[in-house]
Structures are given as C-alpha cells and as structure tokens.
GROMACS .gro file of C-alpha atoms in nm:
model
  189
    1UNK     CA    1  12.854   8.515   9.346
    2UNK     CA    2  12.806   8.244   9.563
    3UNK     CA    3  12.830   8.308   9.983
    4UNK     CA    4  12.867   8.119  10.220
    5UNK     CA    5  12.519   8.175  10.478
    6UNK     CA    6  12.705   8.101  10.792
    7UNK     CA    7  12.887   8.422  10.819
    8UNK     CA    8  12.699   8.721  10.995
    9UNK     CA    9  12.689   8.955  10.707
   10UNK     CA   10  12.695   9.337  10.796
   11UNK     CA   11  12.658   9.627  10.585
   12UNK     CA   12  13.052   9.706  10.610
   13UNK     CA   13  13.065   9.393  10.397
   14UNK     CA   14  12.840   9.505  10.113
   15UNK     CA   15  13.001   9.809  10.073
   16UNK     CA   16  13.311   9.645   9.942
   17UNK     CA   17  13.136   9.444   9.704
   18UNK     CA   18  13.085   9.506   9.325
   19UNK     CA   19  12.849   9.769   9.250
   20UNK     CA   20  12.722   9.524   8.998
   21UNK     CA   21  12.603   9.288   9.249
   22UNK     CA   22  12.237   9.338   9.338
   23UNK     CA   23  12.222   9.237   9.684
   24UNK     CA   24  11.964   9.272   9.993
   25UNK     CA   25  12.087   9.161  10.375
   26UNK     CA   26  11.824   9.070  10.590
   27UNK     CA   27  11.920   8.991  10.936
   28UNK     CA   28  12.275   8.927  10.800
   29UNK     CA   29  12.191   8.716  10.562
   30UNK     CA   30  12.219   8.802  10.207
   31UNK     CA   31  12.002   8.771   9.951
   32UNK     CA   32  12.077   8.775   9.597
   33UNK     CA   33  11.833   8.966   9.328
   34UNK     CA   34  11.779   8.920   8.965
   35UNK     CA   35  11.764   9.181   8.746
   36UNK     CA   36  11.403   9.331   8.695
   37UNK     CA   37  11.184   9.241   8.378
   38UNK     CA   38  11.080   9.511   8.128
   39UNK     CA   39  10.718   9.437   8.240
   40UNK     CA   40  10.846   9.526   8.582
   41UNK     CA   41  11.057   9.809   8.516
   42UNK     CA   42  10.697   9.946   8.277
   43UNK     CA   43  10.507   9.952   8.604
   44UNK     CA   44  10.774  10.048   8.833
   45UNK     CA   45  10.808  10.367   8.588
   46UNK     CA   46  10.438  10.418   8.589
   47UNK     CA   47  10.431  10.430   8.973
   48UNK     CA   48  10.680  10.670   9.019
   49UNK     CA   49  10.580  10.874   8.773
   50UNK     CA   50  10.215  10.983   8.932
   51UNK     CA   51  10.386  10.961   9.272
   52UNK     CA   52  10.674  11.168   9.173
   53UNK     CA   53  10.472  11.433   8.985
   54UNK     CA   54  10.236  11.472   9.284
   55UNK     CA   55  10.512  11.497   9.523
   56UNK     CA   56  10.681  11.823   9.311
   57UNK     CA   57  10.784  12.087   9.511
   58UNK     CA   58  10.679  11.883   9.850
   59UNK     CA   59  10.897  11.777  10.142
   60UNK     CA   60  10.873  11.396  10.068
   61UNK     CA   61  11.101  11.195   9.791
   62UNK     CA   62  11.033  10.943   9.625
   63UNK     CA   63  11.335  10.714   9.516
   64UNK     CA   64  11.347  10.431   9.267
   65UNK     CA   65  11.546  10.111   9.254
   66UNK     CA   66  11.828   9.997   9.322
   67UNK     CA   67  11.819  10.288   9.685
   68UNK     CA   68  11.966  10.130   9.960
   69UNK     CA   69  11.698  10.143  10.270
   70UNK     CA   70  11.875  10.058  10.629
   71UNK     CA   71  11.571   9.978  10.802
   72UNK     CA   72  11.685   9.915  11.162
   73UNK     CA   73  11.952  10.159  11.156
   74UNK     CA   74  11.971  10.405  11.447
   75UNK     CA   75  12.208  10.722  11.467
   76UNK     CA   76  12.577  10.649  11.543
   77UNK     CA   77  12.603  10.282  11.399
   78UNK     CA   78  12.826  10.207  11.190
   79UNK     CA   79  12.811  10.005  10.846
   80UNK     CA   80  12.927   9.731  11.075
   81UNK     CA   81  12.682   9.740  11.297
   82UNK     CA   82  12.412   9.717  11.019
   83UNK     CA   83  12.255   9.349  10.996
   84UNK     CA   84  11.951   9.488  10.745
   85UNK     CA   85  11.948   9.642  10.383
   86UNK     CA   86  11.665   9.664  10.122
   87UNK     CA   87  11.608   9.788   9.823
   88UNK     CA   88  11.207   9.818   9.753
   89UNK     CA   89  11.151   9.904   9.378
   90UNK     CA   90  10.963  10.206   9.504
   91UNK     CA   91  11.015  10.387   9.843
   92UNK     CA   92  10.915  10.767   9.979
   93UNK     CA   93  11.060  10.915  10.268
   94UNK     CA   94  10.897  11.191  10.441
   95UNK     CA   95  11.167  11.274  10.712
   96UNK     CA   96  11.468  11.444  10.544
   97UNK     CA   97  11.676  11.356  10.860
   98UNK     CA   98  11.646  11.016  10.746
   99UNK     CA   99  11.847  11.060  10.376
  100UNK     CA  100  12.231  11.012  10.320
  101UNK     CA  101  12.411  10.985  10.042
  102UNK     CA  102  12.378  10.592  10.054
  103UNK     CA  103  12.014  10.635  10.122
  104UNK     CA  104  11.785  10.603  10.387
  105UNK     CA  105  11.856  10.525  10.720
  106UNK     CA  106  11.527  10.423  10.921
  107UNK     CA  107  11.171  10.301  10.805
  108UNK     CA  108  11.023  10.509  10.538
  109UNK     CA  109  10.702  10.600  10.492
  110UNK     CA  110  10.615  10.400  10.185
  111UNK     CA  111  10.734  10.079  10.029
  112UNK     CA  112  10.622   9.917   9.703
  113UNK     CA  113  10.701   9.610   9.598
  114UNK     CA  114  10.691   9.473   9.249
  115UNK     CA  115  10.597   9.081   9.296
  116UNK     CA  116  10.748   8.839   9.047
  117UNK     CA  117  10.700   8.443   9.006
  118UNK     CA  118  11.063   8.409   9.170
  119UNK     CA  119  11.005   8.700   9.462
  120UNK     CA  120  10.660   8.632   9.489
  121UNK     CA  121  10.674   8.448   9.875
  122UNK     CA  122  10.987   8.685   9.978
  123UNK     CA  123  10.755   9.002   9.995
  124UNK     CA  124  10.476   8.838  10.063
  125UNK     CA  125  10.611   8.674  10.371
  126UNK     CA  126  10.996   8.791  10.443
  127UNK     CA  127  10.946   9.160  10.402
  128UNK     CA  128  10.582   9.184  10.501
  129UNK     CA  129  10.730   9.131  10.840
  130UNK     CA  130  11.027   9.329  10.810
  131UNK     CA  131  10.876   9.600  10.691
  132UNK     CA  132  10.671   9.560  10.998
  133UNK     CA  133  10.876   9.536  11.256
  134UNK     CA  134  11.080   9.814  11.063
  135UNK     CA  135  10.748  10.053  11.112
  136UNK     CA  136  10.724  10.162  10.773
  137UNK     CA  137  10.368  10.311  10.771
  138UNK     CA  138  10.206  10.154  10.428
  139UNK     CA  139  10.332   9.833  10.226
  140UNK     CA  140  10.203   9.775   9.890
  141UNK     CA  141  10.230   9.474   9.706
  142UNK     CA  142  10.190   9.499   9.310
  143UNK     CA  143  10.118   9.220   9.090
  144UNK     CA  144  10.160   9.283   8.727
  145UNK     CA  145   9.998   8.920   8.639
  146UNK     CA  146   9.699   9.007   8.842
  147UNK     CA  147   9.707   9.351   8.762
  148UNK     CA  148   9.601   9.420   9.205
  149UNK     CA  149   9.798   9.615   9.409
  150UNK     CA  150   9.739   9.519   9.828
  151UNK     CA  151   9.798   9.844  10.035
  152UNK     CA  152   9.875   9.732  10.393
  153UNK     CA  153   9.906  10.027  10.654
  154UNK     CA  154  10.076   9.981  11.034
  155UNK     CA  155   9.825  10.065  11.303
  156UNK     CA  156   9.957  10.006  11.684
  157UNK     CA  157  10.259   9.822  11.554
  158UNK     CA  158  10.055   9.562  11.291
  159UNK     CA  159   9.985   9.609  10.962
  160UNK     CA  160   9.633   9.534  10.933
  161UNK     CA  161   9.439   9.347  10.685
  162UNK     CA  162   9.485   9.460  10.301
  163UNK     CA  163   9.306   9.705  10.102
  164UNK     CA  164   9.301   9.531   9.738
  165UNK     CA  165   9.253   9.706   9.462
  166UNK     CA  166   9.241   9.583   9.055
  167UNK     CA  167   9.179   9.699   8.726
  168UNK     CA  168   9.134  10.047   8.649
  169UNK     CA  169   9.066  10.175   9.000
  170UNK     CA  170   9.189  10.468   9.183
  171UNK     CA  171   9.477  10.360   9.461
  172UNK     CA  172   9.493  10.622   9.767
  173UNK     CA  173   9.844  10.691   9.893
  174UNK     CA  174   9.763  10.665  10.262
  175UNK     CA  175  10.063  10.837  10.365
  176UNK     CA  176  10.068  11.104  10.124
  177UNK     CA  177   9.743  11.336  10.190
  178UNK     CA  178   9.551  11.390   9.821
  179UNK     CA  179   9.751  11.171   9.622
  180UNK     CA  180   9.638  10.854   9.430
  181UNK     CA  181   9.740  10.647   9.196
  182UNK     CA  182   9.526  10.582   8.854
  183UNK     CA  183   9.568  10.203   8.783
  184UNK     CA  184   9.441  10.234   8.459
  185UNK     CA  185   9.760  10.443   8.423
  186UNK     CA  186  10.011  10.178   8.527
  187UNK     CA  187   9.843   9.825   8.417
  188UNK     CA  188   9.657   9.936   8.072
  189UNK     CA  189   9.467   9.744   7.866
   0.00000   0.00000   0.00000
C-alpha cells in the first residue's frame, strides 16, 4: 500500500486501515514493515520466554509483536491527536495505568528491538531517539548476525553509552530487579 508522505498521518487514520497492514507512524509519517524472518521470530520467542517466565505472577507485562505502543500519548487525546505509533518486537510495561485494549499509551519501561539488514539504521538511528525523547528507561538492540545485544538505559533524559554484550553471556534486565537474560539461551550454537 503505497501513501502518499505529505499528509500528516494520525493514529485515527491507522485505525481504519487493514489489520493486515503492518504499519508504524512516526511523527505522522508512516512507515511500512515487512514481515519478520523465522530467525527473527526464533529469538524474539527466546526473549520473551525468560522475560515472561520471570515476570509470572509480577505487576509488569511483557507483550510481543505486533502491540501497538503510543509513545507520546498523554490522557484525553484522541486517536487524532496521535502523531506516534510503534510496535517494538518486545516491550514491558510496568505501570498498569498505561495498558488499553489497543495497547500502551506512554513510554514503557523496556523496548527490544530485533535488527535486520533492511531495519538495521531505523533502530539504530530513528527509534534510538524516539525512544529517547519518549523516556522509555532501557533500549536494547539485538543482532541475530552478530549474535550482541546493546542495552542502552536513560539517565537525566539521555540514554547513555551501550552496555554490549555477545555470545553466551548473561544480559541484566536493568529495569526489572533480578532478572537476566541467558544468551546462550536465545543465540545457541
């Protein structure tokens, strides 16, 4: 589906799209997204599996792709009014204030993003800052090629300088007190 980028794009409009259409709207602007690989999907479903099982019977989710995240949305806008919608492969929300039934509203705590060859400089670049600005607390950044994941955590407003770790190590969920996840677990030999 082809759009035309000079309209201002709001998230009224995605709403009366097809629900087949994979679609993110940053700053009105939307953004089309191919579906996943199987590689991505198998480390996607490793992730949330150790983050999910630790978070059992605890007051944050954790939600997988496609969840709609509304990062700049405040109480009383309406879908109108909202210029900004992601959907991170992997996101946990602490604050159940911030869940609806079309997602979260607000930064959440956690974001991971699955890098690909064709997404690669978008969440390097384009939702590194958004996510930013947003004030979601940690960013990571997988790379399945690489097999590294780059854990960036917002500290007076900046997300400082990434933690990088590869291979088999152990990756500590900043936001999530005790829980880490086992590398070896998601990028096996």
């Amino acid at each position: 589906m082809a759009l035309p980028q000079e309209k201002q794009w709001t998230y009224a409009d995605v709403l009366a799209w097809d629900e087949g259409e994979r679609v993110e709207l940053i700053y009105s602007q939307p953004h089309m997204m191919a579906p996943p690989s199987r590689r991505h999907q198998e480390v996607s479903g490793a992730l949330y599996l150790q983050i999910g099982n630790f978070l059992q019977d605890k007051k944050c989710q954790v939600y997988h792709a496609p969840f709609g995240v509304r990062l700049f949305e405040q109480d009383g806008d309406t879908p109108s009014q909202v210029d900004t919608l992601v959907e991170p492969d992997l996101t946990v929300v602490c604050d159940p204030d911030k869940l609806d039934d079309a997602g979260c509203k607000g930064a959440p705590d956690l974001i991971i993003e699955i890098i690909s060859p064709s997404t690669q400089r978008h969440d390097r670049f384009v939702k590194y800052n958004l996510h930013q600005r947003a004030g979601v607390r940690e960013y990571w950044i997988v790379d399945p090629v690489s097999h590294t994941v780059s854990v960036y955590t917002l500290e007076d407003g900046a997300y400082h300088a990434a933690a990088v770790y590869a291979g088999t190590a152990s990756v500590p969920v900043g936001v999530l007190e005790g829980c880490a996840v086992d590398l070896s677990r998601v990028f096996p030999a």
